Amino acid sequence: RGACISAAGVLWVADSSNSRLQTFSRAGVSFDGTMGKRGKAAEDFGTPTDVECIDAVDDLIVANEGGTVTSGVRPDLIVVDANHHRLQIFEEGRETLVCGSRGDGIGELNFPVSVSWHDASTIDEDSPPLVPDAPAWFVGNATRRDCELRLEGKDVGEFLVRETAIQNILSLCFISPESYKLYDIDETNIKVQGGRFFPSAKKSKEEEEKTPQERHRERLRARKGKDNDPAKEGFPTIFALLEAQPHLRPPSDTRHQTTIAVADQGNDRVTLFGYVPRSQLFAATVRGIGFIGDKPGYMKMKEPSSVSFTRWGDLAVCDMGNKRVMVIGPDHSLAHVVGLDDHSLPVGVHPAHCLEKPVSATWDKNGRLVVATKSSTVAVFDAPKRVQAGVLGRLNRSFMVAVLATLDYRMAEVLRGVCKFFHELTKQMRDDWELYPLQTPQLAYVKQLFVDWCRDPEGRKVKDSEAHDYWGKPVCRRYMQGTCDRALCPMSHNAPKVDAEALDAANAIIELDHGVYCAVCELFGVRWWWEHEFQIRTIFNSKSEACQIEERWDPMTRAVETIREEDADTVQVIRFDAFVEMFTWFMESHLSLVDLSQHPSLRSREARDKAPFRGVGLSALENHIEIFNFQSAKMASALNNFF
């Protein structure tokens, strides 16, 4: 059923009915040989359904003296054995790895049908290994002094393994409880013989006190198999040796890893394996690392029939039961869907209703998605547009959150449509109020407005001084408003320092008719307040809380420095977080990104009727007169309070 072509042009075919692999060379497409037979042992097959060449570079074509062409060293192969519910990995004839058994757990399969692979590095970039294709704790031909310097300041149990000048002898440098107290390291040897690893240990006092007869009897018991000591028989891998040492931390395998994806049709999912090839010192390993499409929801798969990786790490899964092809990104999130009712890939050449019975999907060398169906038709979809500008390195999720929070809100909205990952990330940031429709200076300006107009419940201003940045320099007000065009501005063009924790500790609050009104007018203008006043009041009341505030003022100066009269009143107020959240809604409405009437507090018809929008149906002159009357009334009210 499955087939692959190596870099040398040799065709490998999974002959399912005959339980074997067949090879054909490119010299006249001639039959080259077979591999495997029916059986359950290693290198035997039940029903091979797919084959993939991992290391096709090693597939050599050798010309014999008689002029015939034969394949030389076999490539690394992955073979899917469906009836035996397993994978077999052949490493150039050196070793055969068998992984998988029937089940639904990690590393288990249930009638797998297709396989694909992609290189992925699991090396920690912060501490890359000194030796390629080796764990970070293997330091090659480093000296003891180098190991001492690398282990300096480490805890008990940390270790390094180095090569010595003696052949087949390794040195294990580690920190024991005794050496930790002396600021030193301990060292012991590891002997490599016959592909096994033997630790060298000092004889205890009991061993030294034994008689020759007792030692002879122990050797006889060991020969008869009554004493199976791994330290004497040797360990199959260096990992097993290190894991058996109780005084060491468990060794981690941070070697270069290849990700293997298997269409696990019986479990309705894609099962992932991590494969590390054999190196000169370290054995090959393969282990289950997770699943894709096994959880309920839109990504839930049904009878996946094929998988295929691109060089970018995107995985195409033919979800045959759901009549669609899913493209899974490197982060295992859904990037694209191609189906009867949903196309997120650019449409290419395909017949009508071609995806009613898809059976296989793969990528060509140009990145186009090719889908084969049971009706003997083939659909071709254009590749997603990609522009590779270079590689910056691996960016974690927290770094991307910081980048998106710094971007302009409209830029983030454009980035939201790039892939499923950014769509979900921006949505979560909006829900958590980490992504504002404000640029960094504007967001800092909103926070500073709260500081300017807030006060404590006793009527005192929380902060009387002007805005300062984190270095104590006064911040330019016009810079925060986005209008400073002075070439050599003497004031700081950095974000003002706003200590949210200090504001909460001071119990800072802000009222509607005084603080919020002044902040809205300063940020958006008087007209915007006049048009949206009733809506602003409704939103404010939905987030406010009752608080008793002391009014202190001088009747002549209206200042609070000289207190001549006091009054206490219970009013509605909001705090810092609610203020920033509310003004974010205002900015979204001001930028025409959302309708202010869609706020949760205004969704009911009754609430919208009580909060009308001013200025509807009025001419420009009538609007100007209404705003003038509004400002005149505000001024008259202020003069009345003053006198």
XYZ file of C-alpha atoms in Angstrom:
643
model
C 0.000 0.000 0.000
C 2.736 2.476 0.923
C 5.889 3.439 -0.956
C 8.800 5.875 -0.747
C 11.767 6.892 -2.881
C 15.206 7.435 -1.389
C 17.564 10.227 -2.422
C 19.445 7.741 -4.603
C 16.267 6.950 -6.527
C 15.543 3.502 -5.056
C 11.834 2.751 -4.747
C 10.715 0.914 -1.589
C 7.246 -0.653 -1.739
C 5.245 -2.104 1.166
C 3.956 -5.402 -0.260
C 1.105 -5.860 2.229
C -0.324 -9.157 0.961
C 3.097 -10.883 0.810
C 4.273 -9.455 4.176
C 7.509 -8.017 2.776
C 9.197 -4.966 1.260
C 10.244 -4.798 -2.379
C 12.892 -2.516 -3.861
C 13.274 -1.251 -7.422
C 16.358 0.576 -8.680
C 16.176 3.532 -11.024
C 18.298 1.751 -13.644
C 15.473 0.857 -15.990
C 13.052 0.486 -13.057
C 14.335 -3.032 -12.484
C 13.433 -5.315 -9.578
C 16.193 -5.166 -6.979
C 15.189 -7.467 -4.114
C 12.939 -8.120 -1.157
C 13.193 -7.660 2.577
C 11.320 -9.463 5.355
C 8.917 -12.381 5.592
C 5.687 -13.289 7.357
C 6.141 -13.587 11.128
C 6.153 -11.801 14.496
C 9.894 -11.645 15.139
C 12.039 -8.604 14.464
C 12.508 -7.966 10.723
C 9.335 -9.992 10.061
C 5.996 -8.468 9.105
C 2.314 -9.201 9.361
C 0.788 -6.614 7.044
C 3.215 -3.785 6.177
C 1.073 -0.827 5.127
C 3.618 1.989 4.763
C 7.371 2.555 4.547
C 9.462 5.728 4.907
C 13.188 6.369 4.356
C 14.623 8.389 7.232
C 18.296 8.766 6.343
C 18.161 8.544 2.567
C 21.640 10.110 2.241
C 23.230 6.795 3.262
C 21.461 4.889 0.498
C 24.349 4.187 -1.867
C 24.209 2.947 -5.425
C 27.170 0.663 -6.160
C 28.269 -0.332 -9.701
C 29.645 -3.862 -9.811
C 32.475 -5.015 -12.051
C 30.023 -6.728 -14.391
C 28.208 -3.454 -15.007
C 25.125 -4.259 -12.930
C 23.827 -1.689 -10.468
C 22.780 -2.740 -6.981
C 21.839 -0.860 -3.838
C 24.614 -0.666 -1.313
C 24.046 0.385 2.278
C 20.346 0.382 3.101
C 18.808 3.620 4.352
C 17.160 3.961 7.732
C 13.625 2.689 7.229
C 10.389 3.024 9.189
C 7.897 0.261 8.433
C 4.289 0.253 9.675
C 3.133 -3.253 10.602
C -0.647 -2.871 10.933
C -1.691 -6.341 12.083
C 1.044 -6.437 14.721
C 0.229 -2.857 15.863
C 3.863 -1.715 15.787
C 6.602 0.161 13.990
C 9.946 -1.283 12.979
C 12.950 0.980 12.435
C 15.885 -0.455 10.501
C 19.200 1.366 11.024
C 21.426 0.491 8.056
C 21.287 -3.158 9.073
C 22.997 -2.437 12.406
C 19.966 -2.646 14.676
C 16.230 -3.094 14.421
C 14.049 -1.098 16.826
C 10.528 -2.355 17.462
C 8.083 -0.002 19.166
C 4.388 -0.082 19.823
C 1.850 -2.628 21.015
C -1.915 -2.833 20.840
C -3.608 -0.307 23.127
C -4.549 3.357 23.500
C -1.817 4.586 25.836
C 1.381 6.515 25.138
C 3.514 4.571 22.679
C 0.663 2.144 21.887
C -1.082 1.668 18.533
C -4.245 0.113 17.141
C -4.052 -0.822 13.441
C -1.657 1.931 12.263
C -1.762 2.552 8.513
C 0.608 5.422 7.620
C 3.804 7.066 8.874
C 5.786 10.261 8.270
C 8.758 11.910 9.965
C 10.273 15.329 10.538
C 13.539 16.454 12.127
C 13.111 18.442 15.330
C 15.773 19.452 17.808
C 15.105 18.972 21.517
C 18.424 20.540 22.508
C 18.177 23.275 25.107
C 19.440 26.374 23.322
C 20.515 27.965 26.595
C 23.053 25.174 27.236
C 23.876 23.406 23.963
C 26.026 20.276 24.195
C 29.735 20.492 23.532
C 29.573 17.397 21.327
C 27.033 17.171 18.462
C 24.532 14.284 18.584
C 25.299 13.785 22.280
C 23.519 14.769 25.518
C 24.533 17.995 27.225
C 26.257 16.084 30.037
C 28.731 14.429 27.633
C 31.729 16.763 27.259
C 33.927 14.742 24.886
C 37.672 14.965 25.457
C 37.438 17.687 28.110
C 39.909 17.579 30.981
C 39.169 17.063 34.649
C 39.800 20.760 35.222
C 37.172 21.623 32.597
C 34.674 19.398 34.413
C 35.498 21.061 37.726
C 34.768 24.475 36.255
C 31.485 23.346 34.643
C 30.312 21.660 37.872
C 31.331 24.579 40.093
C 28.337 25.768 42.133
C 26.165 22.782 41.136
C 24.179 20.640 43.580
C 24.821 17.107 44.765
C 24.132 14.537 42.059
C 25.169 16.654 39.061
C 27.602 14.872 36.763
C 29.556 14.978 33.500
C 30.987 12.190 31.360
C 34.252 12.708 29.472
C 36.575 10.681 27.292
C 40.019 9.726 28.584
C 43.323 9.109 26.829
C 42.857 5.357 27.357
C 40.801 3.645 24.673
C 37.339 2.356 25.711
C 37.586 4.099 29.098
C 35.269 6.944 30.042
C 35.455 9.125 33.128
C 32.414 9.954 35.251
C 32.857 13.234 37.145
C 30.170 13.933 39.736
C 29.427 15.807 42.941
C 28.951 13.577 45.951
C 27.850 14.716 49.426
C 31.474 14.459 50.604
C 32.981 16.354 47.661
C 30.239 19.004 47.928
C 31.474 19.903 51.404
C 35.057 20.158 50.116
C 34.103 22.192 46.995
C 35.544 19.389 44.849
C 34.324 16.619 42.536
C 34.627 12.832 42.575
C 35.721 10.778 39.581
C 35.323 7.134 38.571
C 35.887 5.183 35.365
C 33.451 3.479 32.996
C 34.737 0.653 30.833
C 33.209 0.040 27.391
C 33.606 -3.543 26.194
C 31.571 -5.567 23.714
C 28.939 -2.861 23.412
C 28.249 -2.909 27.180
C 29.183 -0.448 29.918
C 30.886 -1.553 33.154
C 31.266 0.762 36.174
C 34.409 0.553 38.243
C 33.823 0.664 41.978
C 36.216 0.592 44.884
C 36.205 -2.566 46.966
C 34.523 -2.244 50.315
C 36.147 -3.372 53.545
C 33.990 -6.512 53.543
C 35.214 -7.442 50.060
C 38.838 -6.989 51.095
C 38.387 -9.168 54.178
C 36.932 -12.117 52.215
C 39.065 -15.259 51.883
C 40.072 -16.678 48.473
C 37.652 -19.603 49.026
C 34.697 -17.212 49.514
C 35.614 -15.294 46.377
C 35.861 -18.580 44.435
C 32.376 -19.620 45.559
C 30.968 -16.222 44.480
C 32.496 -16.665 41.010
C 30.905 -20.105 40.708
C 27.482 -18.740 41.657
C 27.863 -15.997 39.074
C 28.681 -18.578 36.356
C 25.592 -20.632 37.215
C 23.384 -17.552 36.874
C 22.480 -17.340 40.534
C 24.064 -13.940 40.889
C 22.886 -11.559 38.179
C 24.648 -8.369 39.170
C 24.267 -5.709 36.415
C 27.472 -4.064 37.545
C 29.353 -7.287 36.761
C 27.419 -8.208 33.620
C 27.505 -4.674 32.288
C 24.740 -2.315 31.200
C 23.396 -2.234 27.633
C 23.533 1.578 27.446
C 25.273 4.347 29.278
C 21.856 5.745 30.222
C 21.034 2.500 32.038
C 24.354 2.654 33.884
C 23.818 6.238 35.010
C 20.197 5.578 36.036
C 21.414 2.713 38.268
C 23.664 5.046 40.263
C 21.634 6.208 43.308
C 23.934 9.148 43.991
C 23.371 10.736 40.531
C 20.511 12.702 39.072
C 18.574 10.848 36.331
C 20.297 11.478 32.986
C 18.344 13.417 30.368
C 18.534 12.595 26.672
C 18.767 15.947 24.863
C 20.089 14.604 21.582
C 18.806 15.609 18.178
C 15.400 13.969 17.806
C 13.257 13.004 14.837
C 9.488 13.225 15.286
C 7.550 10.294 13.828
C 3.805 10.682 13.218
C 1.649 7.570 12.777
C -1.952 7.501 11.508
C -3.403 5.397 14.330
C -6.651 4.489 12.605
C -8.019 2.158 15.283
C -7.676 4.847 17.970
C -8.916 7.719 15.723
C -5.824 9.815 16.312
C -2.249 10.527 15.249
C 0.327 9.014 17.599
C 3.724 10.718 17.934
C 7.075 9.043 18.620
C 10.477 10.541 19.316
C 13.346 8.736 17.580
C 17.060 9.298 18.258
C 19.412 7.433 15.874
C 22.464 5.515 17.002
C 25.750 7.371 17.339
C 29.247 6.074 18.016
C 28.728 5.934 21.782
C 24.996 6.180 22.333
C 22.382 3.635 21.337
C 19.277 4.451 19.321
C 16.067 5.147 21.241
C 12.414 5.501 20.301
C 9.574 6.400 22.646
C 6.005 7.654 22.558
C 5.680 11.387 23.137
C 1.976 12.220 22.653
C -1.119 12.322 20.495
C -2.962 14.665 18.118
C -6.702 14.626 17.480
C -7.684 12.409 20.406
C -9.638 15.034 22.389
C -13.305 15.913 21.725
C -13.918 19.039 19.662
C -13.286 20.361 16.184
C -9.866 18.664 15.969
C -11.283 15.222 16.871
C -10.312 12.789 14.116
C -12.174 9.813 12.696
C -10.295 7.043 10.857
C -7.189 9.002 9.797
C -5.755 7.233 6.764
C -2.483 9.057 5.977
C 0.021 11.554 7.381
C 2.662 13.680 5.666
C 5.167 16.247 6.986
C 6.493 19.318 5.167
C 9.992 20.658 5.661
C 8.443 23.398 7.788
C 7.036 20.840 10.232
C 3.401 21.163 9.129
C 1.593 17.822 9.255
C -1.163 16.982 6.742
C -3.622 14.413 8.101
C -6.214 12.796 5.817
C -9.186 12.637 8.200
C -11.082 10.131 6.092
C -14.037 9.627 8.456
C -14.744 13.383 8.617
C -14.155 13.872 4.849
C -11.467 16.497 5.247
C -7.721 17.081 5.334
C -6.289 18.800 8.405
C -3.003 20.702 8.450
C -1.485 20.656 11.940
C 1.183 23.241 12.765
C 4.500 22.500 14.506
C 2.895 23.511 17.826
C 0.182 20.837 17.299
C -2.525 23.450 16.735
C -4.915 23.401 13.775
C -3.556 25.665 11.017
C -5.713 24.842 7.972
C -8.670 22.666 7.012
C -9.583 21.443 3.531
C -13.042 19.890 3.288
C -16.345 19.972 1.494
C -17.616 23.008 3.391
C -14.437 24.618 4.695
C -11.317 25.705 2.760
C -8.591 27.698 4.465
C -5.895 26.791 1.920
C -5.708 28.633 -1.417
C -7.790 26.603 -3.879
C -5.877 24.912 -6.683
C -6.997 22.317 -9.228
C -9.602 19.830 -8.012
C -12.789 18.224 -9.363
C -16.184 18.882 -7.840
C -16.888 17.051 -4.571
C -13.422 15.486 -4.654
C -13.222 15.306 -0.862
C -16.245 13.094 -0.343
C -13.958 10.044 -0.042
C -10.346 11.195 0.632
C -7.894 8.380 1.358
C -4.435 9.953 1.194
C -2.787 13.372 1.404
C 0.822 14.369 0.822
C 2.974 17.400 -0.027
C 4.918 17.802 -3.239
C 8.335 19.448 -3.482
C 6.712 22.862 -4.097
C 4.681 22.665 -0.904
C 1.350 21.979 -2.627
C -1.127 19.642 -0.968
C -2.093 16.624 -3.107
C -5.180 14.639 -2.066
C -6.151 11.262 -3.529
C -9.693 9.863 -3.261
C -11.437 6.509 -3.609
C -13.101 7.708 -6.817
C -9.693 7.709 -8.587
C -9.457 11.509 -8.615
C -6.635 13.730 -7.391
C -7.023 17.237 -5.978
C -4.180 19.739 -5.790
C -4.299 22.720 -3.454
C -1.871 25.621 -3.590
C 0.676 25.965 -0.832
C 0.121 28.508 1.949
C 2.016 31.698 1.226
C 5.245 31.801 3.204
C 8.088 34.294 3.201
C 11.219 32.968 4.872
C 13.202 35.957 6.048
C 15.598 33.914 8.175
C 15.649 32.150 11.502
C 15.665 34.131 14.735
C 15.558 31.135 17.058
C 12.871 29.500 19.136
C 10.412 31.913 20.748
C 8.322 30.759 23.694
C 4.714 31.702 24.344
C 5.472 34.324 27.023
C 7.803 36.170 24.624
C 5.108 36.211 21.916
C 2.595 37.601 24.432
C 5.013 40.438 25.226
C 5.521 41.143 21.497
C 1.788 41.211 20.761
C 1.139 43.470 23.751
C 3.678 45.958 22.369
C 2.311 45.934 18.797
C -0.337 48.305 17.571
C -3.818 46.823 18.101
C -4.606 46.874 14.381
C -1.327 45.082 13.621
C -2.300 42.412 16.127
C -5.681 42.101 14.399
C -3.882 41.437 11.085
C -1.575 38.908 12.756
C -4.648 37.214 14.198
C -5.640 35.967 10.761
C -2.274 34.370 9.968
C -2.871 30.995 11.641
C -4.872 29.264 14.328
C -2.108 29.764 16.912
C -2.175 33.574 16.682
C -5.978 33.559 16.495
C -6.279 31.668 19.786
C -3.405 33.584 21.408
C -4.846 37.027 20.638
C -8.315 35.903 21.746
C -6.965 34.679 25.069
C -4.991 37.901 25.536
C -8.114 39.962 24.850
C -10.102 37.878 27.349
C -7.343 38.359 29.941
C -7.050 42.104 29.122
C -3.422 41.703 28.049
C -3.991 42.997 24.511
C -5.247 46.581 24.365
C -6.301 48.627 21.315
C -3.751 51.170 22.480
C -0.133 51.617 21.627
C 2.305 51.511 24.520
C 2.394 55.330 25.023
C -1.414 55.518 24.809
C -1.886 52.741 27.361
C 0.566 54.468 29.672
C -1.378 57.714 29.123
C -4.645 56.038 30.198
C -2.996 54.727 33.345
C -1.550 58.157 34.053
C -5.004 59.738 33.653
C -6.230 57.570 36.503
C -3.319 58.769 38.642
C -4.094 62.403 37.746
C -7.794 62.281 38.662
C -8.030 59.667 41.410
C -8.171 60.287 45.153
C -8.547 58.289 48.344
C -11.836 57.911 50.302
C -10.757 60.772 52.580
C -10.829 63.211 49.678
C -7.061 63.654 49.279
C -5.238 63.349 45.959
C -3.130 60.222 45.846
C -0.322 61.918 43.894
C 0.220 65.645 43.401
C 3.385 65.619 41.281
C 3.586 65.394 37.501
C 4.194 62.138 35.654
C 7.763 60.805 35.868
C 9.397 57.868 34.106
C 11.229 55.012 35.825
C 14.389 57.137 36.029
C 12.663 60.094 37.720
C 12.595 62.386 34.674
C 9.358 64.317 33.900
C 7.389 62.749 31.018
C 6.235 64.863 28.092
C 2.436 65.150 28.132
C 2.261 65.738 24.391
C 4.296 62.539 23.840
C 1.675 60.523 25.718
C -1.027 62.176 23.606
C 0.954 61.355 20.450
C 1.273 65.002 19.360
C 4.843 65.931 20.381
C 6.765 67.010 17.279
C 9.644 68.854 18.949
C 12.998 67.684 17.589
C 14.829 68.244 20.892
C 12.167 67.790 23.522
C 13.652 68.527 26.963
C 11.258 66.087 28.655
C 11.289 62.309 28.691
C 9.639 60.309 25.916
C 9.338 57.151 28.010
C 6.319 55.551 29.633
C 5.394 57.119 32.988
C 5.890 55.019 36.081
C 2.511 53.854 37.406
C 2.634 51.605 40.461
C -0.638 49.661 40.384
C 0.120 47.929 43.687
C 0.707 51.275 45.393
C -2.597 52.582 44.024
C -4.427 49.549 45.392
C -2.684 49.961 48.738
C -3.750 53.621 48.858
C -7.354 52.556 48.048
C -7.358 54.928 45.041
C -10.788 55.523 43.470
C -12.295 57.761 40.798
C -15.796 59.203 40.356
C -17.812 59.573 37.175
C -18.818 63.249 37.054
C -15.414 64.495 38.095
C -12.586 62.070 37.250
C -14.001 59.973 34.395
C -15.549 63.023 32.714
C -12.238 64.931 32.779
C -10.267 61.897 31.555
C -12.659 61.229 28.643
C -12.666 64.885 27.587
C -8.871 65.052 27.716
C -8.453 61.815 25.717
C -11.326 61.965 23.200
C -12.742 65.495 23.434
C -15.923 67.045 24.865
C -18.025 66.113 21.856
C -17.327 62.387 22.278
C -18.460 62.590 25.912
C -21.622 64.473 24.942
C -22.526 61.875 22.270
C -21.892 58.819 24.477
C -22.676 60.196 27.946
C -25.612 57.870 28.698
C -23.741 54.809 27.454
C -20.674 55.772 29.494
C -22.812 56.138 32.609
C -24.362 52.686 32.087
C -20.955 51.031 31.590
C -19.553 52.906 34.590
C -22.425 51.776 36.840
C -21.901 48.141 35.777
C -18.311 48.249 37.049
C -18.672 50.635 39.980
C -19.055 50.042 43.683
C -20.513 52.189 46.434
C -18.005 54.044 48.579
C -18.312 56.733 51.264
C -16.117 59.695 50.359
C -15.248 62.717 52.454
C -15.513 66.049 50.616
C -12.979 68.583 51.906
C -12.579 72.030 50.387
C -12.163 75.725 50.941
C -15.347 77.601 49.771
C -13.242 80.452 48.381
C -10.432 78.575 46.597
C -12.157 75.195 46.085
C -8.804 73.647 46.996
C -8.242 70.857 49.469
C -4.996 72.198 50.876
C -6.798 74.481 53.327
C -9.700 72.499 54.745
C -12.522 74.749 56.018
C -15.592 72.573 55.359
C -16.097 68.818 55.330
C -18.897 66.623 54.057
C -19.323 62.844 53.617
C -21.358 61.277 50.856
C -21.809 57.784 49.374
C -21.139 57.708 45.637
C -20.331 55.133 42.945
C -16.626 54.761 42.159
C -14.307 52.469 40.175
C -10.744 51.363 40.797
C -7.626 51.120 38.643
C -8.246 47.812 36.814
C -11.875 48.675 36.013
C -10.785 52.133 34.785
C -8.245 50.689 32.332
C -10.702 48.030 31.139
C -13.455 50.605 30.625
C -11.219 53.000 28.692
C -10.079 50.117 26.504
C -13.688 49.678 25.430
C -13.903 53.424 24.797
C -10.773 53.314 22.613
C -12.110 50.350 20.629
C -15.292 52.299 19.958
C -13.357 55.464 19.113
C -11.295 53.483 16.537
C -14.537 52.004 15.103
C -13.377 48.494 15.987
C -16.473 47.686 18.050
C -19.839 49.239 18.755
C -20.047 50.650 22.255
C -23.641 49.451 22.471
C -22.341 45.838 22.307
C -20.859 46.115 25.796
C -22.329 43.398 28.102
C -24.065 46.064 30.206
C -25.865 47.438 27.090
C -26.907 44.213 25.367
C -30.466 44.225 26.700
C -33.045 46.292 24.821
C -34.124 48.069 28.003
C -30.552 49.174 28.759
C -30.055 50.490 25.207
C -33.308 52.459 25.387
C -32.143 54.143 28.591
C -28.758 55.018 27.050
C -29.457 56.753 23.721
C -26.790 58.093 21.407
C -26.881 61.884 21.185
C -26.651 63.762 17.923
C -28.634 61.323 15.759
C -30.436 63.118 12.926
C -28.937 66.540 13.734
C -27.108 68.707 11.262
C -23.564 69.962 11.871
C -24.872 73.359 13.041
C -27.412 71.742 15.376
C -24.704 69.492 16.790
C -22.470 72.516 17.380
C -25.272 74.385 19.195
C -26.091 71.362 21.362
C -22.457 70.945 22.389
C -22.206 74.690 23.109
C -25.306 74.502 25.320
C -23.861 71.456 27.086
C -20.565 73.211 27.827
C -22.389 76.378 28.920
C -24.503 74.338 31.344
C -21.354 72.728 32.733
C -19.745 76.140 33.224
C -22.876 77.545 34.883
C -22.964 74.576 37.267
C -19.294 75.102 38.159
C -19.835 78.818 38.827
C -22.878 78.032 40.951
C -20.847 75.637 43.075
C -18.048 78.179 43.394
C -20.295 80.950 44.728
